[in-house]
């Protein structure tokens, strides 16, 4: 009906309108270079597939420097991988709120701590912080120890052949997460035994990542058209039903006066107490529980898997780790790892840090400015800017970590090598106002697990480090997960 030139004129007018109304954002191009993209869509076409996101970001950082400005459709965004600007952002009260892309997390996991905006976020965070206090974490050690003992038994049946251990480790961390936060062991649940629950978590996570980078998928109708809705909504419902069952079980056991974890600061005890006092709604309890279990198990399983994989790829470092563990635990088999033992694992600390440096478990995080923010380089970024903090590329930056930045070497964490590093150059759990609530939990549980696994097994792989291809998926994934082989140690 209308000619092509009519549509081109309409698009041009729309673009000029956007340029005018958003001129304060466009002016940022003068301060931070970056790819301008096409009118209307910006760089959206480059970020359609989560497989491409990290490589595209890496390409632009190489081309324009550690901080760059671009457009995702009509949305202005900064990509930041400079430690000082990262610190400015993570410590600013004007950057507490997560970026627009976390709308997908609201939909997939629920509106909990992870994606909640201020002022609700600050209130919930204060209320839930005690669930990760030192005393509570110490009370988890028996669970970390007994579950790792059970894991050792599972692994004994999987020796001498290259295998993918992802699912075994995810089941392991899911069981730990539900016991420590929800006070329930899920080992006898049907959906856990047949691995359906893990598949559902994977489906929700993948769809959420797609929704983050293809914002139109936040629309249900469009998800139906693109064939993403059916499996996603079923997975969400099943996960919700599972979490709800754990909450109801806890509430019923309470009223029957039976004993579940007594500490009032165990996460679910805190949350249900807030419910009874009218501070939390039922939806708050469900959402926060969902988010805490989500946040706890997947990140920890990945970190374990990637640490073991990297040690298998770099056997000399694995031997050094083994020697350290052997001095603390001379005999193989099962042994109790205490908090004091974890403090003695100096080399293991370096290994964990280096694993999370080369393969940042959460490669990108996002914030938005709720007020204009003056950065320490003098540039003011306007209210309403979306910010992607590119932890992955900051952790692998040669200007920060030297010419060997992209390879694995735990010596990067020798105290002498850290002296010249900016405190925000290494932030696997982020830092500042809104860091990971479970960071200490994650480190203690990872050390217990790695000590027992590395004392009892040697890990090898035929997959070369150089062939790893990294994929953005909220938590980092590999295009192809290397298989690992276990051999028993004496
Ligand atoms: C190696 C393991 C882990 C890594 C690498 C990790 C990493 C992170 C990162 C980078 C963030 C910030 C995300 C953002 O700013 O958008 C975060 C937030 C969060 N993490 Fe973790 N995490 C780990 C383990 C855990 C565990 C064990 C729990 C719970 C038991 C947990 C619960 C959370 C929650 C609830 C948030 C949101 C905090 C808030 O905004 O107040 N995480 N995590």
mmCIF file of N, CA, C and O and ligand atoms in Angstrom, residues 90 98 102 113-115 121 125 132 181 291-292 295-297 299-300 303 356 361-362 364-367 391 427-430 434-439 441-443, ligand 1:
data_model
loop_
_atom_site.group_PDB
_atom_site.id
_atom_site.type_symbol
_atom_site.label_atom_id
_atom_site.label_comp_id
_atom_site.label_asym_id
_atom_site.label_seq_id
_atom_site.Cartn_x
_atom_site.Cartn_y
_atom_site.Cartn_z
ATOM 1 N N UNK A 90 30.268 -0.106 41.203
ATOM 2 C CA UNK A 90 29.794 -1.070 42.213
ATOM 3 C C UNK A 90 29.686 -0.475 43.615
ATOM 4 O O UNK A 90 29.032 -1.049 44.477
ATOM 5 N N UNK A 98 19.748 -3.416 39.320
ATOM 6 C CA UNK A 98 20.250 -4.231 38.213
ATOM 7 C C UNK A 98 19.737 -3.676 36.884
ATOM 8 O O UNK A 98 18.720 -2.987 36.840
ATOM 9 N N UNK A 102 17.824 -7.884 33.499
ATOM 10 C CA UNK A 102 17.460 -8.807 34.583
ATOM 11 C C UNK A 102 15.953 -9.016 34.696
ATOM 12 O O UNK A 102 15.503 -9.791 35.535
ATOM 13 N N UNK A 113 16.318 -11.458 45.726
ATOM 14 C CA UNK A 113 17.502 -10.613 45.926
ATOM 15 C C UNK A 113 18.257 -10.315 44.637
ATOM 16 O O UNK A 113 18.749 -9.220 44.436
ATOM 17 N N UNK A 114 18.355 -11.305 43.770
ATOM 18 C CA UNK A 114 19.206 -11.182 42.590
ATOM 19 C C UNK A 114 18.792 -10.010 41.696
ATOM 20 O O UNK A 114 19.642 -9.272 41.199
ATOM 21 N N UNK A 115 17.468 -9.835 41.514
ATOM 22 C CA UNK A 115 17.041 -8.824 40.539
ATOM 23 C C UNK A 115 16.187 -7.715 41.160
ATOM 24 O O UNK A 115 15.820 -6.768 40.475
ATOM 25 N N UNK A 121 15.137 -4.083 47.690
ATOM 26 C CA UNK A 121 16.350 -4.900 47.743
ATOM 27 C C UNK A 121 17.114 -4.695 49.061
ATOM 28 O O UNK A 121 17.476 -5.656 49.722
ATOM 29 N N UNK A 125 17.830 -7.580 51.676
ATOM 30 C CA UNK A 125 19.230 -7.990 51.866
ATOM 31 C C UNK A 125 19.595 -7.935 53.347
ATOM 32 O O UNK A 125 20.228 -8.839 53.884
ATOM 33 N N UNK A 132 23.794 -15.974 56.077
ATOM 34 C CA UNK A 132 25.137 -16.281 55.576
ATOM 35 C C UNK A 132 26.215 -15.786 56.529
ATOM 36 O O UNK A 132 27.351 -15.542 56.139
ATOM 37 N N UNK A 181 20.049 -24.363 52.808
ATOM 38 C CA UNK A 181 19.201 -23.161 52.790
ATOM 39 C C UNK A 181 17.730 -23.485 53.093
ATOM 40 O O UNK A 181 17.051 -22.717 53.749
ATOM 41 N N UNK A 291 15.329 -18.099 44.241
ATOM 42 C CA UNK A 291 16.555 -17.416 43.822
ATOM 43 C C UNK A 291 17.766 -17.940 44.593
ATOM 44 O O UNK A 291 18.842 -18.132 44.024
ATOM 45 N N UNK A 292 17.583 -18.215 45.871
ATOM 46 C CA UNK A 292 18.736 -18.638 46.669
ATOM 47 C C UNK A 292 19.205 -20.032 46.220
ATOM 48 O O UNK A 292 20.394 -20.291 46.092
ATOM 49 N N UNK A 295 20.780 -19.577 42.821
ATOM 50 C CA UNK A 295 22.080 -18.907 42.947
ATOM 51 C C UNK A 295 23.137 -19.817 43.529
ATOM 52 O O UNK A 295 24.315 -19.703 43.200
ATOM 53 N N UNK A 296 22.707 -20.723 44.403
ATOM 54 C CA UNK A 296 23.687 -21.519 45.145
ATOM 55 C C UNK A 296 24.246 -22.697 44.354
ATOM 56 O O UNK A 296 25.447 -22.923 44.342
ATOM 57 N N UNK A 297 23.399 -23.434 43.674
ATOM 58 C CA UNK A 297 23.890 -24.738 43.223
ATOM 59 C C UNK A 297 24.617 -24.705 41.877
ATOM 60 O O UNK A 297 25.643 -25.354 41.688
ATOM 61 N N UNK A 299 26.198 -22.151 40.212
ATOM 62 C CA UNK A 299 27.497 -21.462 40.238
ATOM 63 C C UNK A 299 28.558 -22.339 40.888
ATOM 64 O O UNK A 299 29.676 -22.449 40.393
ATOM 65 N N UNK A 300 28.174 -22.983 42.008
ATOM 66 C CA UNK A 300 29.162 -23.772 42.739
ATOM 67 C C UNK A 300 29.551 -25.017 41.941
ATOM 68 O O UNK A 300 30.735 -25.369 41.873
ATOM 69 N N UNK A 303 31.897 -23.969 39.167
ATOM 70 C CA UNK A 303 33.229 -23.606 39.662
ATOM 71 C C UNK A 303 34.029 -24.864 39.989
ATOM 72 O O UNK A 303 35.219 -24.958 39.680
ATOM 73 N N UNK A 356 38.586 -19.043 38.881
ATOM 74 C CA UNK A 356 37.503 -18.068 38.717
ATOM 75 C C UNK A 356 37.995 -16.804 38.003
ATOM 76 O O UNK A 356 37.210 -15.968 37.620
ATOM 77 N N UNK A 361 32.936 -17.328 36.745
ATOM 78 C CA UNK A 361 31.680 -18.092 36.737
ATOM 79 C C UNK A 361 30.471 -17.266 36.275
ATOM 80 O O UNK A 361 29.590 -17.775 35.614
ATOM 81 N N UNK A 362 30.453 -15.976 36.658
ATOM 82 C CA UNK A 362 29.389 -15.086 36.149
ATOM 83 C C UNK A 362 30.121 -14.052 35.282
ATOM 84 O O UNK A 362 30.676 -13.086 35.792
ATOM 85 N N UNK A 364 29.283 -11.728 32.996
ATOM 86 C CA UNK A 364 28.799 -10.352 32.830
ATOM 87 C C UNK A 364 27.761 -10.065 33.893
ATOM 88 O O UNK A 364 26.919 -10.923 34.178
ATOM 89 N N UNK A 365 27.825 -8.872 34.493
ATOM 90 C CA UNK A 365 26.709 -8.448 35.344
ATOM 91 C C UNK A 365 26.270 -7.066 34.872
ATOM 92 O O UNK A 365 27.042 -6.370 34.209
ATOM 93 N N UNK A 366 25.063 -6.705 35.224
ATOM 94 C CA UNK A 366 24.548 -5.444 34.685
ATOM 95 C C UNK A 366 23.917 -4.576 35.781
ATOM 96 O O UNK A 366 23.350 -5.079 36.747
ATOM 97 N N UNK A 367 24.073 -3.286 35.614
ATOM 98 C CA UNK A 367 23.486 -2.296 36.520
ATOM 99 C C UNK A 367 22.858 -1.197 35.678
ATOM 100 O O UNK A 367 23.146 -1.066 34.501
ATOM 101 N N UNK A 391 33.192 -8.786 33.495
ATOM 102 C CA UNK A 391 34.172 -9.393 34.412
ATOM 103 C C UNK A 391 35.085 -10.338 33.634
ATOM 104 O O UNK A 391 36.292 -10.396 33.859
ATOM 105 N N UNK A 427 37.013 -9.850 40.545
ATOM 106 C CA UNK A 427 35.725 -9.758 41.271
ATOM 107 C C UNK A 427 34.757 -10.885 40.860
ATOM 108 O O UNK A 427 33.674 -10.602 40.346
ATOM 109 N N UNK A 428 35.126 -12.150 41.095
ATOM 110 C CA UNK A 428 34.218 -13.226 40.661
ATOM 111 C C UNK A 428 32.853 -13.170 41.351
ATOM 112 O O UNK A 428 31.865 -13.658 40.813
ATOM 113 N N UNK A 429 32.819 -12.573 42.561
ATOM 114 C CA UNK A 429 31.541 -12.465 43.289
ATOM 115 C C UNK A 429 31.046 -11.018 43.265
ATOM 116 O O UNK A 429 30.152 -10.663 44.016
ATOM 117 N N UNK A 430 31.608 -10.213 42.390
ATOM 118 C CA UNK A 430 31.537 -8.746 42.418
ATOM 119 C C UNK A 430 31.981 -8.249 43.804
ATOM 120 O O UNK A 430 32.370 -9.057 44.672
ATOM 121 N N UNK A 434 26.500 -4.433 46.317
ATOM 122 C CA UNK A 434 25.584 -5.529 45.997
ATOM 123 C C UNK A 434 26.346 -6.784 45.579
ATOM 124 O O UNK A 434 26.111 -7.357 44.516
ATOM 125 N N UNK A 435 27.287 -7.197 46.435
ATOM 126 C CA UNK A 435 28.085 -8.381 46.063
ATOM 127 C C UNK A 435 27.281 -9.667 46.321
ATOM 128 O O UNK A 435 26.157 -9.620 46.826
ATOM 129 N N UNK A 436 27.888 -10.792 45.984
ATOM 130 C CA UNK A 436 27.219 -12.092 46.174
ATOM 131 C C UNK A 436 27.030 -12.373 47.653
ATOM 132 O O UNK A 436 27.994 -12.330 48.424
ATOM 133 N N UNK A 437 25.816 -12.701 48.037
ATOM 134 C CA UNK A 437 25.529 -12.965 49.460
ATOM 135 C C UNK A 437 26.171 -14.292 49.902
ATOM 136 O O UNK A 437 26.444 -14.494 51.073
ATOM 137 N N UNK A 438 26.431 -15.171 48.931
ATOM 138 C CA UNK A 438 26.900 -16.524 49.288
ATOM 139 C C UNK A 438 28.381 -16.742 49.037
ATOM 140 O O UNK A 438 28.826 -17.888 48.967
ATOM 141 N N UNK A 439 29.185 -15.671 48.946
ATOM 142 C CA UNK A 439 30.577 -15.871 48.501
ATOM 143 C C UNK A 439 31.391 -16.701 49.484
ATOM 144 O O UNK A 439 32.166 -17.574 49.085
ATOM 145 N N UNK A 441 30.205 -18.875 51.678
ATOM 146 C CA UNK A 441 29.600 -20.214 51.595
ATOM 147 C C UNK A 441 30.247 -20.966 50.437
ATOM 148 O O UNK A 441 30.689 -22.112 50.572
ATOM 149 N N UNK A 442 30.320 -20.291 49.274
ATOM 150 C CA UNK A 442 30.832 -20.942 48.066
ATOM 151 C C UNK A 442 32.286 -21.355 48.253
ATOM 152 O O UNK A 442 32.680 -22.474 47.876
ATOM 153 N N UNK A 443 33.088 -20.475 48.855
ATOM 154 C CA UNK A 443 34.519 -20.785 48.980
ATOM 155 C C UNK A 443 34.760 -21.932 49.968
ATOM 156 O O UNK A 443 35.564 -22.832 49.706
HETATM 157 C C1 LIG B 1 31.319 -19.955 43.045
HETATM 158 C C2 LIG B 1 30.112 -19.669 43.405
HETATM 159 C C3 LIG B 1 29.427 -18.352 43.184
HETATM 160 C C4 LIG B 1 29.734 -17.332 42.339
HETATM 161 C C5 LIG B 1 30.897 -17.233 41.380
HETATM 162 C C6 LIG B 1 28.737 -16.302 42.524
HETATM 163 C C7 LIG B 1 28.731 -15.084 41.861
HETATM 164 C C8 LIG B 1 27.809 -14.088 42.071
HETATM 165 C C9 LIG B 1 27.818 -12.811 41.428
HETATM 166 C C10 LIG B 1 28.862 -12.339 40.420
HETATM 167 C C11 LIG B 1 26.764 -12.115 41.875
HETATM 168 C C12 LIG B 1 26.373 -10.690 41.493
HETATM 169 C C13 LIG B 1 25.436 -10.734 40.321
HETATM 170 C C14 LIG B 1 25.097 -9.356 39.837
HETATM 171 O O1 LIG B 1 25.593 -8.362 40.303
HETATM 172 O O2 LIG B 1 24.277 -9.304 38.923
HETATM 173 C C15 LIG B 1 26.050 -12.956 42.789
HETATM 174 C C16 LIG B 1 24.901 -12.595 43.449
HETATM 175 C C17 LIG B 1 24.199 -13.437 44.250
HETATM 176 N N1 LIG B 1 24.565 -14.701 44.647
HETATM 177 FE FE1 LIG B 1 26.276 -15.638 44.169
HETATM 178 N N2 LIG B 1 27.849 -16.720 43.463
HETATM 179 C C18 LIG B 1 28.245 -17.958 43.908
HETATM 180 C C19 LIG B 1 27.632 -18.714 44.876
HETATM 181 C C20 LIG B 1 26.500 -18.360 45.534
HETATM 182 C C21 LIG B 1 25.899 -19.112 46.597
HETATM 183 C C22 LIG B 1 26.498 -20.382 47.181
HETATM 184 C C23 LIG B 1 24.749 -18.472 46.936
HETATM 185 C C24 LIG B 1 23.733 -18.820 47.998
HETATM 186 C C25 LIG B 1 23.859 -19.770 48.872
HETATM 187 C C26 LIG B 1 24.628 -17.303 46.088
HETATM 188 C C27 LIG B 1 23.567 -16.426 46.096
HETATM 189 C C28 LIG B 1 23.584 -15.210 45.442
HETATM 190 C C29 LIG B 1 22.516 -14.227 45.572
HETATM 191 C C30 LIG B 1 21.219 -14.385 46.358
HETATM 192 C C31 LIG B 1 22.912 -13.112 44.830
HETATM 193 C C32 LIG B 1 22.163 -11.788 44.701
HETATM 194 C C33 LIG B 1 22.706 -10.879 45.791
HETATM 195 C C34 LIG B 1 22.078 -9.506 45.855
HETATM 196 O O3 LIG B 1 21.873 -8.867 44.819
HETATM 197 O O4 LIG B 1 21.812 -9.077 46.983
HETATM 198 N N3 LIG B 1 25.712 -17.262 45.268
HETATM 199 N N4 LIG B 1 26.699 -14.160 42.905
#
